[in-house]
PDB file of C-alpha atoms in Angstrom:
ATOM      1  CA  MET X  30      24.203  95.916 116.530  1.00 59.00           C
ATOM      2  CA  SER X  31      22.365  94.714 119.467  1.00 79.00           C
ATOM      3  CA  VAL X  32      24.317  92.568 121.911  1.00 81.00           C
ATOM      4  CA  GLY X  33      21.543  89.933 121.739  1.00 86.00           C
ATOM      5  CA  GLU X  34      21.437  89.626 117.919  1.00 85.00           C
ATOM      6  CA  LYS X  35      25.248  89.812 117.755  1.00 85.00           C
ATOM      7  CA  ALA X  36      25.607  86.735 120.081  1.00 89.00           C
ATOM      8  CA  LYS X  37      22.847  84.927 118.419  1.00 90.00           C
ATOM      9  CA  ALA X  38      24.527  85.398 114.892  1.00 90.00           C
ATOM     10  CA  LYS X  39      27.849  84.152 116.264  1.00 91.00           C
ATOM     11  CA  ALA X  40      26.257  81.201 117.974  1.00 92.00           C
ATOM     12  CA  GLU X  41      24.434  80.048 114.954  1.00 92.00           C
ATOM     13  CA  GLN X  42      27.986  80.572 112.759  1.00 93.00           C
ATOM     14  CA  VAL X  43      29.737  78.405 115.428  1.00 94.00           C
ATOM     15  CA  ALA X  44      27.090  75.882 115.713  1.00 94.00           C
ATOM     16  CA  GLY X  45      26.689  75.392 112.070  1.00 94.00           C
ATOM     17  CA  LYS X  46      30.578  74.966 111.532  1.00 94.00           C
ATOM     18  CA  ILE X  47      30.610  72.370 114.167  1.00 94.00           C
ATOM     19  CA  VAL X  48      27.672  70.421 112.690  1.00 95.00           C
ATOM     20  CA  ARG X  49      29.005  70.737 109.070  1.00 93.00           C
ATOM     21  CA  LYS X  50      32.728  69.620 110.215  1.00 93.00           C
ATOM     22  CA  THR X  51      31.336  66.668 112.264  1.00 94.00           C
ATOM     23  CA  ALA X  52      28.885  65.417 109.748  1.00 94.00           C
ATOM     24  CA  HIS X  53      31.679  65.335 107.110  1.00 91.00           C
ATOM     25  CA  ALA X  54      33.840  63.381 109.277  1.00 93.00           C
ATOM     26  CA  VAL X  55      31.024  60.653 109.698  1.00 94.00           C
ATOM     27  CA  HIS X  56      30.161  61.060 105.974  1.00 93.00           C
ATOM     28  CA  LYS X  57      26.523  62.330 106.573  1.00 93.00           C
ATOM     29  CA  GLU X  58      26.059  64.965 103.638  1.00 93.00           C
ATOM     30  CA  THR X  59      22.533  65.735 104.445  1.00 93.00           C
ATOM     31  CA  LEU X  60      23.528  66.750 108.163  1.00 93.00           C
ATOM     32  CA  ALA X  61      26.382  68.843 106.580  1.00 93.00           C
ATOM     33  CA  ALA X  62      24.333  70.829 104.272  1.00 94.00           C
ATOM     34  CA  LYS X  63      21.990  71.405 107.427  1.00 94.00           C
ATOM     35  CA  GLY X  64      25.213  72.869 109.292  1.00 93.00           C
ATOM     36  CA  ALA X  65      26.040  74.790 106.448  1.00 94.00           C
ATOM     37  CA  ALA X  66      22.783  76.369 106.114  1.00 94.00           C
ATOM     38  CA  LEU X  67      22.770  77.081 109.750  1.00 94.00           C
ATOM     39  CA  GLU X  68      26.297  78.747 109.446  1.00 94.00           C
ATOM     40  CA  ALA X  69      25.062  80.764 106.577  1.00 94.00           C
ATOM     41  CA  GLN X  70      21.976  81.959 108.392  1.00 94.00           C
ATOM     42  CA  GLY X  71      24.349  83.137 111.030  1.00 92.00           C
ATOM     43  CA  ARG X  72      26.474  85.095 108.735  1.00 93.00           C
ATOM     44  CA  MET X  73      23.287  86.643 107.174  1.00 93.00           C
ATOM     45  CA  ARG X  74      22.054  87.575 110.577  1.00 90.00           C
ATOM     46  CA  GLY X  75      25.288  89.460 111.364  1.00 90.00           C
ATOM     47  CA  ALA X  76      25.206  91.125 108.037  1.00 90.00           C
ATOM     48  CA  LYS X  77      21.695  92.240 108.539  1.00 89.00           C
ATOM     49  CA  GLU X  78      22.374  93.795 112.069  1.00 85.00           C
ATOM     50  CA  ARG X  79      25.732  95.502 110.741  1.00 84.00           C
ATOM     51  CA  THR X  80      23.513  96.863 107.703  1.00 86.00           C
ATOM     52  CA  LYS X  81      20.898  98.234 110.251  1.00 82.00           C
ATOM     53  CA  ASP X  82      23.497  99.783 112.359  1.00 75.00           C
ATOM     54  CA  SER X  83      25.225 101.644 109.429  1.00 75.00           C
ATOM     55  CA  PHE X  84      21.765 103.392 108.901  1.00 78.00           C
ATOM     56  CA  LYS X  85      21.318 104.481 112.412  1.00 71.00           C
ATOM     57  CA  ARG X  86      24.252 106.682 112.047  1.00 65.00           C
TER      58      ARG X  86
END
C-alpha cells in the first residue's frame, strides 16, 4: 500500500468520523450522513489498497 494512499485513507476516515460526531451533537442529520459517507470512502480506499498489495505479492 503506498504511503500517500494509506495516509489519504486514514485522513478521510478520521475527518468523516469527526464531521459525523459533531453533526450528531448539533442535530444536523444531513451533515452527519455526509460525514458517514466520507468515513466509508476512507475505509473503502484503505481496503482497495490492501487488496492491491495482496495481488502484488
